[in-house]
Amino acid sequence: MMNAYHSLTERFKRLSRLEHLSAIAGWDMQTMMPSGGSQARGEALAELSVMHHEILTQSSTGEWLDRAAQESLDDDQRANLTEMQRHYTDAALLPAELVEAKALAGSRCEQAWRQQRIDNDWHGFKQNLKPVVELSRQEAKLRAAVQGSTPYDALLNLYEPGMTSEQLDTLFGDLTQWLPELLQQVVASQPPLPALPATRIFPISQQKALAETVMQLLDFDVTQGRLDVSAHPFCGGVPSDVRITTRYDSAEFLSALMGVIHETGHARYEQNLPKHWAGQPIGLARSTAIHESQSLFMEMQLGRSQPFLQRIHPLICQHLTAANALSLNDLVRQVQHVSPGLIRVDADEVSYPAHIILRYEIERSLINGEVEVEDIPELWDDKMQRYLGLSTAGNYRDGCMQDIHWTDGSFGYFPTYTLGAMYAAQLFNAMQTQLPKVHEAIKIGDFTPVFQWLNDNIWCHGSRYPVNTLIRQATGEILNPRWFKQHLQHRYLGR
Amino acid sequence: MMNAYHSLTERFKRLSRLEHLSAIAGWDMQTMMPSGGSQARGEALAELSVMHHEILTQSSTGEWLDRAAQESLDDDQRANLTEMQRHYTDAALLPAELVEAKALAGSRCEQAWRQQRIDNDWHGFKQNLKPVVELSRQEAKLRAAVQGSTPYDALLNLYEPGMTSEQLDTLFGDLTQWLPELLQQVVASQPPLPALPATRIFPISQQKALAETVMQLLDFDVTQGRLDVSAHPFCGGVPSDVRITTRYDSAEFLSALMGVIHETGHARYEQNLPKHWAGQPIGLARSTAIHESQSLFMEMQLGRSQPFLQRIHPLICQHLTAANALSLNDLVRQVQHVSPGLIRVDADEVSYPAHIILRYEIERSLINGEVEVEDIPELWDDKMQRYLGLSTAGNYRDGCMQDIHWTDGSFGYFPTYTLGAMYAAQLFNAMQTQLPKVHEAIKIGDFTPVFQWLNDNIWCHGSRYPVNTLIRQATGEILNPRWFKQHLQHRYLGR
Ligand SMILES: [Zn+2]
Ligand SMILES: [Zn+2]
């Protein structure tokens, strides 16, 4: 008779194949699908997720999990079982009606938001947001009861297993102590942004060729992935076929280029997840914040550093006719320019955490029932003034209506961006300490030791260890925000 | 309580959503997927087809079908029920082990064939083909027992419901009486092919723009479909999102252009299937031969006709720099040139039926157990000599190893190509008779009456009627090969 653990691996393999189809059809929807295809595609993807949920939460899954816990397993198998249990519990504890109601309310809110945002229509938007918040609170309460946590922490755990708002308060509280002042200092002391002549045009075909050259430099495996175009850049697909996207603006090349470097960071993590665990939960990326740490390692730590920019400077001059006379110095100043603004996705790495902390504080209070949807605009404006010195009063479009995350109830996601930035700084610092000659290698464009280090410390482990163990093994300590502070001080104040 | 018919419509809607995912992931595999993605994709698609089979053949499907037959249904519902019953029976009568064994043997044979064909390795190939034939014979026998037909007819019915080899023998027997002679006459009397200078280059980007212009002329709806590139051109996707492909050769533009017109014919059928039956079996295209009749109507009847070529001649000159001085006369001579050759996919419409009849005769004898795999090369050479006056002795690559169809056991498919050509000629003739002024409209580039006629007579009916009824309603008679003969005589001998 097949043991229960083996039955579970077969079931999760089947589930991973459904996830494969969902990833590819989802990628297609964002990159290739003509407008007329959206209704049928939406229905097909919804059907797939219903089937996925049905298979995952069959009563036999629960029985096998109980039996497998008694079986003789090695450490890897036990770690896999832990992940299986987590996925099962996360899915099974919600009644199907709540899942469906939330999906419907979220999809209604998101659809309407696309136009309401353009119209600055807070009044209309909040009518749709209220049921999403209400259903997310119900979800959070059910999850919290099982986990013995606060409601918000239960949602946070879906993206960052093991993280608590107590920890976040400490980490972000520390940031709010020194970041606003550091930001002021940088803005006051940085050289003015070198102006680009208004007439410059950077043809998309040249930008694409440059992006592909830089992806190659970063060892993106083109036999296991592609680069395409979408309105909102993302990294999708499956480990053996990673699909990254960007969007080009012919008036400006740096945001597409830096975006591609960012997504390449996500992609290399996926492409280098352990092949022998493919299709099993242990073979998946560890968490949302660790995923973001890999993209920010590549974009912020490596990609926006002076040595890396020195390496790609000739490639930029070579590929982009309109940038053939761009000096290295001007390139660095462009890439490292700091300028607080209203929009999160356009933010530099110094102001970015303020955008996140603001959202974290509001969504936590919202889910824990301490504030209501009505209160959001005032809270938003208060915190924007406090953290960035900017006002969004009356400007909902560039204020609390700018992001997609809340529209479909993804509360608990935002903190992972800044956790990712902190992990990235800590990892980069540890790598430098462990490999004293790595800077020399980077300067001459040899990234092999960098990628080998990431592979050995992060990529190859999949979900084998809890986040804290993974980070302690790699850096000698759990998450410590000092490395992020040190990085910002070093890069932007030269300390 | 929900009636059984309604339960069936829900189940078939679910199945159609799985088919949607399979179509898109299959399209992606041929057009977008990097090489490294093939194993995981193959597994995901196989899993999907197993799930499709499981859901379709659940015992409740059979029970509902029995109950629904007693329910009060309107004519459309009854037609839908007939199609549901057909899909269910086709799937349920095979043991799962046979389905799996055939899929494995077929996939093994096809994989190896890709290289064996290049190597002209008949000896290696036949070892893999034998089990495919053996399993196809088992399948045919099981189907034949249920249908009360010969084994080969049972496979033929999977592609062309209602067709028999008795009918085919009559139809094809008639063709073999007059076609070889007609072919000789055409070859002897046609003007020599105008030579294209060897140095001409037709850039892919120009060919693509031309193809898209011609698709637009043929009313391809770009909000419900796309044109891409694949090694083997096909029409895939779903009715609201039809994906057609072509392959470009920068030394020659006509095969890509004519291929795009062909696939546009398939696409317009799909795009115009009845929306109110979407997701139900009655809403699907009628049969493989009727599908091919729509592509050949567009390519052979309309696309290669003098009036149509006159309409697109300026578009060709305009888009293709290297064809800007091509005369209409030379264009027509190129497009209507007849030249018997060894390769089916390169054949003109006069020699094409010979390729099909040869394959039909061999595969029918093979499935009915009258000949063995060992006998194929000699049979092939005999028939090539008889029908086309060419020998393939020792040349397996360009002989019996040239097609993919037999490698995965698609016996019964080949006849639909020539049935499609006959249906296309009959439909075009009926349209001309019913719309005496249609030629004037075509000459001035107004295809509206053509497409309206196809829509009213074929597209809008989906699978509402059996093939014979559909064709009788459209043309006043069931399939009659005289219209195909008349078409060839008219176009190629000016009679
Ligand atoms: Zn990211
Ligand atoms: Zn075709």
Tab-separated table of N, CA, C and O in Angstrom, chain B residues 109 112-113 115-130 133 362 366 371-380 392-403 406-407 411:
chain	number	residue	atom	x	y	z
B	109	CYS	N	6.669	7.673	-30.562
B	109	CYS	CA	6.862	7.558	-32.004
B	109	CYS	C	7.094	8.937	-32.623
B	109	CYS	O	7.996	9.128	-33.436
B	112	ALA	N	10.625	10.508	-31.701
B	112	ALA	CA	11.731	9.879	-32.429
B	112	ALA	C	11.652	10.202	-33.920
B	112	ALA	O	12.673	10.377	-34.589
B	113	TRP	N	10.442	10.289	-34.440
B	113	TRP	CA	10.229	10.552	-35.863
B	113	TRP	C	10.897	11.848	-36.317
B	113	TRP	O	11.428	11.932	-37.422
B	115	GLN	N	13.668	13.168	-35.650
B	115	GLN	CA	15.034	12.945	-36.095
B	115	GLN	C	15.086	11.837	-37.152
B	115	GLN	O	15.818	11.946	-38.142
B	116	GLN	N	14.309	10.775	-36.958
B	116	GLN	CA	14.355	9.651	-37.906
B	116	GLN	C	13.974	10.083	-39.310
B	116	GLN	O	14.510	9.581	-40.289
B	117	ARG	N	13.059	11.030	-39.413
B	117	ARG	CA	12.685	11.511	-40.740
B	117	ARG	C	13.898	12.147	-41.418
B	117	ARG	O	14.186	11.860	-42.583
B	118	ILE	N	14.592	12.996	-40.677
B	118	ILE	CA	15.788	13.649	-41.216
B	118	ILE	C	16.807	12.598	-41.663
B	118	ILE	O	17.448	12.725	-42.699
B	119	ASP	N	16.916	11.526	-40.855
B	119	ASP	CA	17.910	10.487	-41.139
B	119	ASP	C	17.419	9.456	-42.157
B	119	ASP	O	18.131	8.496	-42.445
B	120	ASN	N	16.184	9.615	-42.664
B	120	ASN	CA	15.616	8.642	-43.611
B	120	ASN	C	15.613	7.233	-43.015
B	120	ASN	O	15.775	6.234	-43.710
B	121	ASP	N	15.404	7.155	-41.679
B	121	ASP	CA	15.565	5.902	-40.939
B	121	ASP	C	14.243	5.138	-40.814
B	121	ASP	O	13.608	5.112	-39.759
B	122	TRP	N	13.822	4.512	-41.887
B	122	TRP	CA	12.573	3.742	-41.879
B	122	TRP	C	12.636	2.573	-40.906
B	122	TRP	O	11.675	2.278	-40.198
B	123	HIS	N	13.798	1.936	-40.838
B	123	HIS	CA	13.927	0.773	-39.976
B	123	HIS	C	13.654	1.143	-38.516
B	123	HIS	O	12.906	0.469	-37.806
B	124	GLY	N	14.252	2.236	-38.063
B	124	GLY	CA	14.019	2.691	-36.688
B	124	GLY	C	12.579	3.131	-36.490
B	124	GLY	O	11.942	2.807	-35.486
B	125	PHE	N	12.058	3.865	-37.478
B	125	PHE	CA	10.715	4.417	-37.364
B	125	PHE	C	9.651	3.327	-37.250
B	125	PHE	O	8.740	3.411	-36.424
B	126	LYS	N	9.798	2.290	-38.062
B	126	LYS	CA	8.725	1.287	-38.092
B	126	LYS	C	8.604	0.536	-36.763
B	126	LYS	O	7.522	0.092	-36.410
B	127	GLN	N	9.723	0.450	-36.015
B	127	GLN	CA	9.656	-0.194	-34.697
B	127	GLN	C	8.712	0.574	-33.768
B	127	GLN	O	8.030	-0.021	-32.942
B	128	ASN	N	8.723	1.913	-33.882
B	128	ASN	CA	7.835	2.725	-33.043
B	128	ASN	C	6.428	2.813	-33.598
B	128	ASN	O	5.472	3.003	-32.855
B	129	LEU	N	6.331	2.713	-34.935
B	129	LEU	CA	5.007	2.830	-35.554
B	129	LEU	C	4.149	1.584	-35.288
B	129	LEU	O	2.935	1.688	-35.127
B	130	LYS	N	4.821	0.425	-35.215
B	130	LYS	CA	4.061	-0.810	-35.024
B	130	LYS	C	3.152	-0.784	-33.787
B	130	LYS	O	1.961	-1.108	-33.893
B	133	VAL	N	0.145	1.464	-34.417
B	133	VAL	CA	-0.854	0.835	-35.273
B	133	VAL	C	-1.615	-0.236	-34.489
B	133	VAL	O	-2.847	-0.317	-34.556
B	362	ILE	N	-4.005	3.299	-47.907
B	362	ILE	CA	-3.062	2.566	-47.056
B	362	ILE	C	-3.571	2.485	-45.610
B	362	ILE	O	-3.558	1.419	-44.996
B	366	LEU	N	-4.527	-0.770	-43.367
B	366	LEU	CA	-3.711	-0.989	-42.167
B	366	LEU	C	-4.603	-1.215	-40.950
B	366	LEU	O	-4.413	-2.158	-40.181
B	371	VAL	N	-3.134	-5.087	-44.404
B	371	VAL	CA	-1.696	-4.958	-44.673
B	371	VAL	C	-0.996	-4.659	-43.352
B	371	VAL	O	-1.625	-4.328	-42.353
B	372	GLU	N	0.342	-4.778	-43.373
B	372	GLU	CA	1.127	-4.539	-42.165
B	372	GLU	C	2.075	-3.343	-42.372
B	372	GLU	O	2.285	-2.911	-43.503
B	373	VAL	N	2.602	-2.856	-41.275
B	373	VAL	CA	3.517	-1.711	-41.323
B	373	VAL	C	4.650	-1.954	-42.326
B	373	VAL	O	5.038	-1.062	-43.089
B	374	GLU	N	5.145	-3.207	-42.337
B	374	GLU	CA	6.229	-3.575	-43.252
B	374	GLU	C	5.882	-3.293	-44.721
B	374	GLU	O	6.757	-3.041	-45.547
B	375	ASP	N	4.597	-3.361	-45.045
B	375	ASP	CA	4.180	-3.241	-46.449
B	375	ASP	C	4.095	-1.795	-46.931
B	375	ASP	O	3.930	-1.543	-48.131
B	376	ILE	N	4.133	-0.843	-46.001
B	376	ILE	CA	3.841	0.544	-46.364
B	376	ILE	C	4.727	1.110	-47.478
B	376	ILE	O	4.206	1.640	-48.467
B	377	PRO	N	6.068	1.001	-47.367
B	377	PRO	CA	6.891	1.662	-48.389
B	377	PRO	C	6.589	1.209	-49.817
B	377	PRO	O	6.522	2.035	-50.731
B	378	GLU	N	6.368	-0.090	-49.986
B	378	GLU	CA	6.104	-0.593	-51.329
B	378	GLU	C	4.750	-0.098	-51.831
B	378	GLU	O	4.614	0.329	-52.985
B	379	LEU	N	3.746	-0.144	-50.954
B	379	LEU	CA	2.421	0.369	-51.309
B	379	LEU	C	2.519	1.843	-51.697
B	379	LEU	O	1.909	2.309	-52.660
B	380	TRP	N	3.272	2.583	-50.913
B	380	TRP	CA	3.424	4.023	-51.138
B	380	TRP	C	4.018	4.284	-52.525
B	380	TRP	O	3.503	5.086	-53.302
B	392	THR	N	9.140	7.009	-55.007
B	392	THR	CA	9.773	7.327	-53.727
B	392	THR	C	10.568	6.137	-53.209
B	392	THR	O	10.856	6.048	-52.014
B	393	ALA	N	10.927	5.232	-54.108
B	393	ALA	CA	11.636	4.032	-53.665
B	393	ALA	C	12.906	4.417	-52.905
B	393	ALA	O	13.740	5.165	-53.421
B	394	GLY	N	13.022	3.927	-51.667
B	394	GLY	CA	14.197	4.210	-50.837
B	394	GLY	C	14.194	5.586	-50.202
B	394	GLY	O	14.955	5.865	-49.286
B	395	ASN	N	13.326	6.474	-50.687
B	395	ASN	CA	13.248	7.828	-50.140
B	395	ASN	C	12.075	7.903	-49.151
B	395	ASN	O	11.017	8.434	-49.454
B	396	TYR	N	12.302	7.338	-47.964
B	396	TYR	CA	11.232	7.286	-46.954
B	396	TYR	C	10.902	8.678	-46.443
B	396	TYR	O	9.764	9.009	-46.170
B	397	ARG	N	11.963	9.481	-46.293
B	397	ARG	CA	11.811	10.833	-45.768
B	397	ARG	C	10.750	11.630	-46.519
B	397	ARG	O	9.914	12.290	-45.924
B	398	ASP	N	10.823	11.583	-47.858
B	398	ASP	CA	9.851	12.310	-48.679
B	398	ASP	C	8.716	11.392	-49.138
B	398	ASP	O	7.925	11.754	-50.008
B	399	GLY	N	8.687	10.198	-48.551
B	399	GLY	CA	7.614	9.262	-48.857
B	399	GLY	C	6.749	9.047	-47.623
B	399	GLY	O	6.184	10.010	-47.091
B	400	CYS	N	6.726	7.814	-47.150
B	400	CYS	CA	5.777	7.472	-46.090
B	400	CYS	C	6.161	8.014	-44.714
B	400	CYS	O	5.417	7.829	-43.759
B	401	MET	N	7.305	8.701	-44.608
B	401	MET	CA	7.683	9.282	-43.317
B	401	MET	C	7.492	10.795	-43.282
B	401	MET	O	7.946	11.462	-42.358
B	402	GLN	N	6.814	11.356	-44.299
B	402	GLN	CA	6.758	12.826	-44.361
B	402	GLN	C	5.728	13.467	-43.433
B	402	GLN	O	5.860	14.624	-43.086
B	403	ASP	N	4.691	12.717	-43.030
B	403	ASP	CA	3.602	13.326	-42.249
B	403	ASP	C	3.665	12.984	-40.762
B	403	ASP	O	4.142	11.925	-40.376
B	406	TRP	N	0.258	9.831	-38.735
B	406	TRP	CA	0.272	8.446	-38.289
B	406	TRP	C	1.110	8.256	-37.024
B	406	TRP	O	0.885	7.309	-36.276
B	407	THR	N	2.098	9.147	-36.815
B	407	THR	CA	3.011	8.933	-35.681
B	407	THR	C	2.275	8.897	-34.354
B	407	THR	O	2.637	8.156	-33.460
B	411	PHE	N	-5.242	8.047	-37.332
B	411	PHE	CA	-5.769	7.379	-38.522
B	411	PHE	C	-7.223	7.794	-38.731
B	411	PHE	O	-7.996	7.828	-37.771
